[in-house]
Every structure is written in C-alpha cells, then in structure tokens.
Amino acid sequence: MSGGMPYGLQAMLKEGHQHMSGMEEAVFRNIEACKQLSMITKTSMGPNGMNKMVINHLEKLFVTSDASTIVNELEIQHPAARLIVLASQAQEQEIGDATNFVLAFAGELLSNAESLLRDGVHTSEVADGYSKAAVKALQILETLIIKDSGKLDIRDKQAVAQRIRGAVSSKQYGFEDLLCPLIAQACIDVCPKNPNNFNVDNVRVIKITGSGAYNSSVVKGIVIKRDTEGTVKGVSDAKVAVFAQGVDTSSTETKGTVLIKNAEELQSYSQGEEDRMEQVIKAIADSGAKVVVAGSAYGEMAMHFIEKYGMMALRLPSKFDMRRFCRATGATALVKLAAPQPDELGFAKSLALEEIGGTNVVVLQQDASQGQVSTVVLRASTDNTLDDLERAIDDGVNAYKALCRDSRMLPAGGAPEIELCQQLQKYGRKETGLDQYAIAKYAESLEVVPRIIAENSGLNATDVVSSLHAAHANGQQTAGLDIETGQPKDLAEDGILDLYSAKWWALKLATDAVVTVLRVDQIIMSKQAGGPKPRQGGNDDED
C-alpha cells in the first residue's frame, strides 16, 4: 500500500480521536485523576475542615467547605473523576450528607489499589476483593448501630435537634446549638401525618444581611423578600388570584396602525382601553379575591384600578417562588388575564408586610389545614456567611428527611471506620485467594476518616489513629476522635452521632464507583464536535 493508508484503530476512527490503553496510560491515569480530586476536597472534611475559594465560569465567588458545592462548581472534565463526582452527587440526592466521605474514601481506595496493581495483582482481583469487602463491611456496620436509636419521636423538637447535631456541626462547628433547634422547629412544622412523605422543599431559607446569626428565626409560612406593589400592606382570611404573566393591557401580536381623525376619537380610544382594564380588574375583585399575584410587572393603569378596588398587589418574578406560593395557598397560576373561577382561587390566612433588619418582606402565614411551608429567616453580616449557614441548614433538613425514613444512628468521630477496619482485617486473613490483599487494603482505606479529621484539627494523625486502634482493641467499640483533646472518646455523650443510612449509602456508592474505575482498561475519545477553539488571550492588543 504505497498510499500510506492507516491501519488498525487509526483506520476505524475519525482523525483527531484519542486512544489510551494499558496500565500506565489508562488505569494509572484514571487513578491519578481521582486521587487529585480527592486531595482537593479532603482538607474540607470534619468540623475543622478548611474552606475553598472557588470562582466558577460565571465569575461567581464561593467560599465554602461543602464538598458537593465544590465539585459541582469545578466542572470536572476527566471521565474517571466524573464517575466519583456522580457517586458523590448520588449521595447528595439520596441523603444530603457525607458527600466528602464518598470522595475521600474513593480516593484512598484507588490510591491503595495502585500499590497492589504495581505489585502485580490483576485489576479484576482488586475489584472483586473490594466488592467482597464492601458486602462484609455493610454487614458489620449493622452490628455497630447504637442500641434503641431506631426509636425516635420525629415530632419531638429536642430529640430531633440532638440527632441532627452531627450533620450540622461538621459544616458549621460552633453554631450547632443555634441552628439545630431552628432546623428541628422548621421541619416539625411541615412534617406530614406520614413522616415518610416529608418534602425538603417545604422548608425554605431566606437570607437577610445585617445583625448576627443569633437573631435568626423560624416563620411558619412563606417569607418573600420584596415589598408589595400598592398601598395595601396587609390582609387576612383573603382569597388570592395568581397570574403567571404581568397584569397590564394586552398588545396585539402583529403591528397595527390606528388612524385617528379628531380629538374625540383619541379620547374615546384611550377611554376604551381604560374601560377594558377596569372591567377585568372589577371581575377579579367580584370573584372575591383580595390579593393579586403576578409573575411580572403591573401596568400603571392596572395598578390604579387594583388600588381603586382595595386589593393587595404582589409581584413574584421567580417561577419557583410562584410554585411554592401556589402550593401554600392552593391557588392555580392562570396564564390569561381574566376573572378566576372559584376553584382557581387560593386562600391566605394572613399576608402582611413586615420589616426585618431594614429589609421589607411579605410574610404569608397559614393555619394547619392549609399547605404547609416553613421558612428559616437567616441573619448574618456577609453574603458568604449566609450562604455557608444555608448549606448547613440544607444538611440538617436532609438529615431530618433521612431520620423520617430510618432513625438508626452510629457513633461519630471515625469510630465505625476503625471498628470496620479491625473486623475486615480479621476477615481478610481468613481468605485464601489474592482477594485477601484487596480486603486488607480496603480495611486500611477506612482509616482515612479519623486521619483527615485529625490532620484538619492540627493533631498528629499517626498518634490519633494508633490510639483509636488501641481503644477499639480494648473493646471500646464506640470510641471516636474528640477534636478538642485529641483523645479517643464516645462522642454520643456530647450528643454527636452519625446517620446509619448516610454511612451505608456512602460506603456502597464509593465502592461501586471505584470498582467501575478499576475495570476500565481503555479510554477512546472521539474528536470533539464544533469549530476551532477561540485563541487564548495574552498576545492580543489591549484595544
């Protein structure tokens, strides 16, 4: 073939593709990418976790130690690292907590797998060993559940606040005594008769800068961070008409020309427009509605007639706020400006304008029979602090949702990980095949949790892990790391516990993701679609 035709994979795929295969090119590269991702989030784990300053593609600044926010905003491209990110996102959706554990544990598993692979153990042996170890770990985990922790009155504010302490303190250490009762109150207010149907979207957070976190409070209802449009500032026991669009005179779809010959015609043209608007607003008022809610702007003429008929006007530009408002009042959002039918009207027990720290807010309050939504009003000095407090509240609300389904708890502070490590090592020694090496490495990887918590708290990680191992060898199954003293201690005495369901899902998802990454031996990437990439700046003229 004198024409120099390509052969093999080159002939099969389009020009511009990339192909990587073998241990060095595919497996170790994948492991390295996942380890780097794990290194980024590792230092943010635990109560003393460091913050990351992330600037996303829209140049928005995030200062946070929340792993799910960090990985979402980083827009990770590497396909293997994406698998680990997807596992952490699945954990976030399922439980809402322990996302950092998934990333850190997956990174540690892959790091230990690398040393086995370099020693000549086959990837399938490592993957099988990890899968076996995970099944055994989940069996052992069930034996570590704290006795009687499955019995919980989900409507007891004090008991719930105690259970969600661990989830909140890992995000905002020092604020747990303040935030936990607020979260518990907000969740209990909206908990349905069947707690399994608890919806996290019914607990809202509104952030108002100024004052301090200790002035935060819970409002039973919706708080909307804007003023009313007219002069009516409050109504009670009112019917509500909701329109998805603006309340204004309608314009024609096509352009039209009106020929006016004299002043009377001009006057009657304007008058006709006014009469039509009044007719619509009067029909809304006659339907019994005292409140008009619109998705966009009110016209001046419409506002005049709304005032004339003594109705309250409110604007909700966010479609999500509109949906929540409709859910809380039982109203139907109409797309046509006309009088609503009786079944399309909502009901508001109380809708009033209040002032919180110099910010005007509209508060909708309902009684128990109406749609339940509660709002945590957060106060703090800066927007970044408010954002971080909001993430801690989200974690607390998600922990409450998990408690509604399964209230069993585990000891905290790395206690279950050390106990799993010791029992898995015994289990691995009984195995006869090459799996035993992978099981031993799986057990060793579990030490990553107390090790990271110790490092982030400025303690000597080696001393901490060895003292925890010694405590567990002496039969102290619940001994975890006390970051104040650096000594092993049963943290349940301080009311700090971990959710069993969170740990169960985290172990399962992290292992599944790691096994998937290990079973990849080739990466084949087609040429990316699209035209030429824009030049990177640097040599261009300034103007």
XYZ file of C-alpha atoms in Angstrom:
543
model
C 0.000 0.000 0.000
C 2.090 2.846 -1.279
C -0.667 5.400 -0.461
C 0.228 5.183 3.248
C -3.269 4.138 4.379
C -3.599 3.983 8.176
C -4.309 0.580 9.723
C -5.823 -0.803 12.916
C -7.697 1.630 15.168
C -6.381 4.586 13.130
C -8.345 3.373 10.080
C -11.502 2.727 12.085
C -11.949 6.058 13.871
C -12.109 9.628 12.607
C -8.983 11.703 12.502
C -8.450 13.606 15.743
C -9.525 10.820 18.113
C -7.561 9.893 21.244
C -6.905 6.342 22.367
C -5.263 5.271 25.625
C -4.880 1.685 26.742
C -2.881 -0.455 29.145
C -1.985 0.009 32.805
C 0.212 3.092 32.514
C -1.919 5.056 30.036
C -5.446 4.192 31.169
C -5.648 2.653 34.662
C -2.951 4.667 36.465
C -4.004 7.900 34.741
C -7.594 7.360 35.908
C -6.424 6.610 39.435
C -4.239 9.745 39.457
C -7.139 11.977 38.333
C -9.425 10.582 41.070
C -6.680 10.984 43.703
C -6.226 14.644 42.716
C -9.989 15.262 43.069
C -9.967 13.565 46.462
C -6.985 15.721 47.550
C -8.973 18.900 46.796
C -11.960 18.022 48.991
C -10.121 16.039 51.700
C -8.958 19.089 53.632
C -12.573 20.314 53.907
C -13.749 17.266 55.881
C -14.836 17.420 59.507
C -15.680 20.241 61.912
C -12.307 21.970 61.375
C -12.330 21.471 57.590
C -10.733 24.270 55.586
C -12.714 26.476 53.212
C -12.110 26.504 49.470
C -12.362 29.658 47.398
C -13.931 28.625 44.082
C -14.672 31.033 41.234
C -16.967 29.394 38.681
C -17.335 30.027 34.919
C -19.716 32.935 35.621
C -17.072 34.539 37.895
C -19.231 33.937 40.979
C -17.202 33.505 44.149
C -17.882 30.595 46.530
C -16.122 30.351 49.892
C -17.196 27.018 51.345
C -16.132 23.692 52.833
C -19.179 21.872 51.408
C -17.835 19.131 49.106
C -20.915 18.880 46.885
C -20.815 22.647 46.163
C -17.062 22.490 45.431
C -17.253 19.595 42.931
C -20.384 20.999 41.248
C -18.746 24.376 40.644
C -15.377 22.944 39.494
C -16.958 21.433 36.334
C -14.665 18.395 36.305
C -13.965 17.096 32.788
C -11.898 13.940 33.326
C -14.190 10.936 32.640
C -12.911 8.783 35.553
C -13.052 11.654 38.042
C -16.599 12.353 36.778
C -17.613 8.851 37.952
C -16.512 9.696 41.500
C -18.336 13.063 41.269
C -21.502 11.263 40.114
C -21.240 8.951 43.148
C -20.991 11.966 45.478
C -23.954 13.630 43.706
C -25.993 10.436 44.154
C -25.134 10.576 47.881
C -26.218 14.244 47.992
C -29.577 13.415 46.375
C -30.188 10.279 48.449
C -29.128 11.552 51.898
C -27.799 15.120 51.522
C -24.789 14.455 53.780
C -21.442 12.542 53.768
C -20.559 13.613 50.201
C -16.992 14.386 51.283
C -16.689 10.893 52.785
C -17.548 9.382 49.359
C -14.839 11.458 47.626
C -12.154 10.918 50.289
C -12.816 7.191 50.695
C -12.924 6.599 46.904
C -9.604 8.463 46.506
C -7.999 6.386 49.276
C -9.301 3.087 47.827
C -7.838 3.933 44.418
C -4.542 5.057 45.936
C -4.219 1.706 47.758
C -5.322 -0.187 44.628
C -2.459 1.460 42.721
C 0.170 -0.087 45.032
C -1.441 -3.545 44.599
C -1.506 -3.164 40.804
C 2.161 -2.123 40.752
C 2.942 -5.269 42.796
C 1.405 -7.350 40.010
C -2.114 -8.087 41.338
C -4.644 -8.105 38.477
C -7.315 -5.382 38.378
C -10.139 -7.943 38.446
C -8.691 -9.445 41.672
C -8.580 -5.994 43.278
C -12.106 -5.140 42.099
C -13.501 -8.491 43.360
C -11.719 -8.071 46.699
C -13.142 -4.568 47.129
C -16.658 -5.795 46.273
C -16.359 -8.650 48.810
C -15.027 -6.266 51.471
C -17.907 -3.815 50.858
C -20.547 -6.543 51.308
C -18.887 -7.636 54.572
C -18.465 -4.007 55.733
C -22.200 -3.309 55.297
C -22.994 -6.442 57.340
C -20.605 -5.358 60.124
C -21.975 -1.781 60.014
C -25.414 -3.060 61.052
C -23.923 -4.542 64.234
C -22.470 -1.129 65.212
C -25.874 0.636 65.374
C -26.424 2.306 68.752
C -28.982 0.347 70.777
C -32.551 1.780 70.798
C -31.558 4.580 68.373
C -34.280 3.291 65.991
C -36.928 4.633 68.392
C -37.395 8.351 67.789
C -40.430 10.621 68.082
C -39.993 12.575 64.855
C -42.084 15.450 66.303
C -40.023 15.885 69.481
C -38.038 19.070 68.852
C -35.344 18.398 71.451
C -34.728 14.783 70.365
C -34.568 15.742 66.667
C -32.188 18.669 67.363
C -29.910 16.202 69.198
C -29.898 13.734 66.261
C -29.043 16.289 63.558
C -26.207 17.809 65.606
C -23.538 15.705 63.883
C -24.616 16.734 60.362
C -24.755 20.456 61.249
C -21.557 20.631 63.351
C -19.491 19.106 60.511
C -20.461 22.137 58.378
C -20.698 24.955 60.943
C -18.755 23.958 64.049
C -19.811 26.123 66.993
C -23.207 27.068 65.516
C -24.911 23.703 66.110
C -26.592 24.843 69.388
C -28.159 27.739 67.495
C -29.052 26.075 64.174
C -30.277 22.627 65.306
C -33.370 23.866 67.244
C -34.256 26.201 64.317
C -33.992 23.345 61.781
C -35.916 20.949 64.053
C -38.716 23.517 64.555
C -38.966 24.310 60.821
C -39.079 20.599 59.863
C -41.594 19.578 62.543
C -43.920 22.428 61.471
C -44.233 20.950 57.967
C -43.945 17.211 58.753
C -46.989 15.408 57.251
C -49.010 12.713 59.070
C -46.900 10.072 57.343
C -43.280 11.216 58.025
C -42.024 9.157 55.043
C -43.667 11.778 52.778
C -41.633 14.665 54.247
C -40.584 17.029 51.435
C -37.355 19.035 51.929
C -38.691 21.712 49.543
C -41.275 22.699 52.188
C -38.516 24.155 54.381
C -37.288 27.382 52.816
C -34.353 29.609 53.776
C -34.375 33.379 53.310
C -31.126 35.282 53.806
C -31.147 38.858 55.103
C -27.811 40.605 55.643
C -27.300 42.507 58.850
C -27.316 41.669 62.583
C -25.871 38.263 63.586
C -26.699 34.575 63.271
C -28.184 34.595 66.783
C -31.076 36.758 65.515
C -32.189 34.058 63.051
C -35.737 32.752 63.488
C -38.386 30.397 62.037
C -41.592 31.655 60.402
C -44.472 29.222 59.839
C -45.295 30.172 56.265
C -43.547 31.746 53.272
C -41.345 34.836 53.528
C -40.952 36.758 50.262
C -38.039 39.180 50.130
C -39.777 42.109 48.412
C -42.296 44.890 49.034
C -45.926 44.959 47.897
C -46.671 46.975 44.749
C -49.542 49.155 46.005
C -50.597 50.864 49.231
C -52.437 47.850 50.716
C -49.820 46.278 53.010
C -51.734 43.529 54.782
C -54.826 41.313 54.507
C -56.216 38.381 56.471
C -58.548 35.499 55.522
C -58.194 36.588 51.896
C -58.778 34.855 48.592
C -55.793 35.000 46.234
C -55.731 35.254 42.418
C -52.397 34.252 40.838
C -51.371 35.199 37.277
C -48.239 33.710 35.714
C -47.748 36.791 33.488
C -47.879 40.557 34.134
C -51.113 42.439 34.863
C -51.228 45.026 32.080
C -53.099 45.980 28.922
C -52.609 43.334 26.250
C -50.912 44.308 22.994
C -51.602 42.677 19.639
C -49.319 40.009 18.206
C -48.871 41.930 14.945
C -48.126 45.607 14.373
C -51.195 47.687 13.625
C -51.896 51.313 12.672
C -54.806 53.267 14.100
C -55.939 56.325 12.150
C -57.397 58.968 14.468
C -59.022 61.979 12.786
C -60.062 64.186 15.702
C -59.712 64.737 19.456
C -62.957 62.901 20.317
C -61.711 59.723 18.631
C -58.397 59.958 20.521
C -60.277 60.404 23.809
C -62.672 57.530 23.140
C -59.710 55.270 22.123
C -57.976 55.904 25.487
C -61.276 55.616 27.323
C -61.998 52.245 25.702
C -58.613 50.930 26.882
C -59.355 52.157 30.422
C -62.846 50.631 30.432
C -61.476 47.279 29.291
C -58.828 47.289 32.057
C -61.381 48.286 34.704
C -63.700 45.559 33.504
C -61.006 42.896 34.019
C -59.897 44.188 37.451
C -63.537 44.564 38.609
C -64.237 40.965 37.525
C -61.218 39.794 39.590
C -62.445 41.825 42.598
C -66.025 40.480 42.169
C -64.699 36.905 42.269
C -63.859 37.602 45.932
C -60.076 37.975 45.508
C -58.407 40.437 47.883
C -54.863 39.679 46.678
C -53.485 39.732 43.114
C -50.131 37.996 42.500
C -48.370 38.492 39.149
C -45.302 36.876 37.574
C -44.019 40.139 36.060
C -44.741 43.890 36.075
C -48.032 45.666 36.772
C -49.119 48.369 34.312
C -49.836 51.830 35.719
C -53.475 51.670 34.662
C -53.923 48.179 36.159
C -52.317 49.369 39.396
C -54.748 52.342 39.524
C -57.791 50.044 39.354
C -56.318 47.490 41.785
C -55.941 50.365 44.267
C -59.476 51.568 43.467
C -60.961 48.177 44.394
C -58.764 47.922 47.529
C -56.789 44.834 46.562
C -53.242 43.923 47.578
C -50.749 43.563 44.682
C -47.684 41.338 44.893
C -45.053 40.532 42.262
C -43.167 37.181 42.197
C -40.658 37.136 39.298
C -39.259 33.708 40.296
C -41.287 30.806 38.900
C -40.061 28.631 41.799
C -41.409 31.131 44.359
C -44.626 31.244 42.331
C -44.962 27.438 42.534
C -44.371 27.421 46.289
C -46.844 30.265 46.792
C -49.475 28.340 44.786
C -48.746 25.187 46.797
C -49.055 27.056 50.104
C -52.310 28.852 49.173
C -53.908 26.198 46.946
C -54.213 28.664 44.047
C -53.842 27.904 40.330
C -51.497 30.157 38.310
C -53.527 31.498 35.351
C -51.939 32.369 32.028
C -54.798 34.587 30.831
C -55.747 37.879 32.468
C -59.388 37.203 33.327
C -61.591 36.604 36.361
C -60.560 33.321 38.040
C -63.052 30.520 38.691
C -63.829 29.743 42.375
C -61.675 26.576 42.277
C -58.709 28.544 40.839
C -58.569 30.968 43.789
C -56.219 30.335 46.690
C -56.646 31.238 50.353
C -54.280 33.130 52.653
C -54.889 33.178 56.416
C -52.625 36.207 56.770
C -50.491 38.101 54.254
C -48.686 41.131 55.613
C -45.646 43.329 55.043
C -43.047 43.204 57.822
C -39.641 44.767 58.263
C -36.680 42.581 59.222
C -33.435 44.471 59.785
C -34.332 47.287 57.398
C -35.485 44.867 54.657
C -39.160 44.778 53.725
C -40.553 41.236 53.437
C -44.037 39.891 52.797
C -44.984 37.076 55.193
C -47.664 34.537 54.273
C -48.906 32.583 57.291
C -51.322 29.664 57.110
C -53.128 27.525 59.687
C -52.544 23.768 59.987
C -55.238 22.776 57.461
C -53.605 24.681 54.568
C -50.476 23.827 52.522
C -47.547 23.706 54.907
C -44.339 25.640 54.241
C -41.979 26.982 56.898
C -39.130 29.441 56.414
C -35.885 29.891 58.322
C -35.001 33.597 58.344
C -31.184 33.710 58.452
C -29.278 36.787 59.611
C -25.524 37.351 59.236
C -23.089 40.121 58.370
C -21.939 38.964 54.912
C -23.421 37.101 51.937
C -20.744 34.376 52.091
C -21.519 33.636 55.750
C -25.224 33.457 54.902
C -24.522 31.043 52.022
C -22.481 28.767 54.292
C -25.120 28.832 57.036
C -27.739 27.977 54.403
C -25.708 24.908 53.340
C -25.532 23.758 56.977
C -29.329 24.151 57.234
C -29.804 22.179 53.985
C -27.713 19.372 55.505
C -29.792 19.477 58.692
C -33.088 19.340 56.757
C -31.794 16.430 54.660
C -30.721 14.669 57.878
C -34.290 15.117 59.209
C -35.662 13.587 55.982
C -33.324 10.600 56.431
C -34.414 10.295 60.099
C -38.059 10.158 58.981
C -37.224 7.034 56.954
C -34.611 5.409 59.188
C -33.666 6.898 62.553
C -30.902 4.410 63.426
C -27.602 6.045 64.403
C -23.894 5.182 64.588
C -21.104 6.505 66.843
C -19.307 9.504 65.313
C -15.722 10.752 65.027
C -14.334 7.834 62.988
C -15.474 5.131 65.458
C -17.365 2.953 62.932
C -14.497 3.249 60.423
C -11.849 1.995 62.902
C -14.117 -0.863 64.054
C -14.831 -1.830 60.413
C -11.094 -1.657 59.686
C -10.230 -4.069 62.510
C -13.018 -6.558 61.726
C -12.292 -6.501 57.957
C -8.606 -7.172 58.591
C -9.568 -10.310 60.583
C -11.950 -11.315 57.770
C -9.226 -10.761 55.122
C -6.769 -13.010 56.956
C -9.253 -15.910 56.662
C -9.464 -15.555 52.854
C -7.180 -17.800 50.791
C -7.109 -16.168 47.323
C -5.463 -12.953 46.122
C -8.654 -11.180 47.283
C -7.182 -11.058 50.791
C -4.717 -8.318 49.780
C -7.522 -6.163 48.367
C -9.662 -6.727 51.502
C -6.695 -5.690 53.694
C -6.237 -2.520 51.590
C -9.993 -1.799 51.812
C -9.763 -2.037 55.601
C -6.688 0.234 55.622
C -8.531 2.801 53.443
C -11.224 3.220 56.125
C -8.605 4.842 58.397
C -8.788 7.879 56.085
C -11.706 9.422 58.049
C -10.092 9.743 61.532
C -6.763 10.544 59.840
C -8.218 13.517 57.898
C -10.259 14.795 60.862
C -7.068 14.712 62.968
C -4.941 16.461 60.306
C -7.570 19.180 59.772
C -7.691 19.763 63.540
C -3.907 20.156 63.791
C -3.346 16.840 65.592
C -0.750 14.148 64.880
C -2.715 11.777 62.616
C -0.478 8.719 63.262
C -0.809 9.041 67.065
C -4.574 9.558 66.793
C -5.178 6.511 64.566
C -2.972 4.251 66.732
C -4.720 5.409 69.949
C -8.136 4.760 68.330
C -6.982 1.268 67.274
C -5.799 0.607 70.844
C -9.146 1.766 72.297
C -11.116 -0.452 69.884
C -8.815 -3.427 70.582
C -9.714 -2.998 74.271
C -13.404 -3.354 73.407
C -14.398 0.349 73.224
C -16.437 -0.031 70.018
C -17.899 3.499 70.219
C -14.585 5.360 70.739
C -14.202 8.190 68.205
C -11.829 11.140 67.955
C -12.547 14.090 70.268
C -11.036 17.010 68.325
C -10.836 19.168 71.474
C -8.480 16.823 73.340
C -7.195 14.537 70.561
C -8.088 11.511 72.704
C -10.496 8.606 71.954
C -13.948 9.273 73.435
C -17.560 8.139 72.976
C -18.951 11.264 71.274
C -22.544 10.118 71.919
C -22.015 11.602 75.411
C -21.817 15.027 73.711
C -24.831 14.186 71.545
C -22.781 13.842 68.334
C -23.920 10.881 66.224
C -23.774 9.810 62.567
C -26.715 8.625 60.483
C -26.579 4.894 59.728
C -28.277 5.384 56.338
C -25.740 8.087 55.328
C -22.763 5.837 56.136
C -24.415 2.805 54.457
C -25.024 4.658 51.186
C -21.602 6.353 51.252
C -19.732 3.035 51.578
C -21.833 1.436 48.858
C -21.602 4.320 46.357
C -17.863 4.927 46.869
C -17.047 1.210 46.395
C -19.254 0.925 43.281
C -17.579 3.973 41.699
C -14.071 2.688 42.492
C -14.781 -0.793 41.097
C -16.132 0.825 37.904
C -12.955 2.938 37.522
C -10.696 -0.094 38.131
C -12.473 -2.164 35.485
C -11.654 0.412 32.749
C -8.624 -0.627 30.685
C -9.037 1.615 27.594
C -10.127 5.202 27.027
C -11.253 6.070 23.484
C -12.292 9.668 22.841
C -13.755 10.831 19.526
C -12.776 14.169 18.062
C -14.806 16.888 19.786
C -17.597 18.445 17.756
C -17.608 22.146 16.877
C -15.372 24.578 15.054
C -11.896 25.753 16.001
C -11.417 26.812 19.616
C -11.033 30.567 20.268
C -7.460 31.726 20.769
C -6.325 32.092 24.325
C -5.669 35.763 25.092
C -2.291 37.124 26.002
C -0.787 38.336 22.733
C -3.757 40.408 21.559
C -3.735 44.209 21.515
C -5.412 45.745 24.530
C -7.991 47.619 22.490
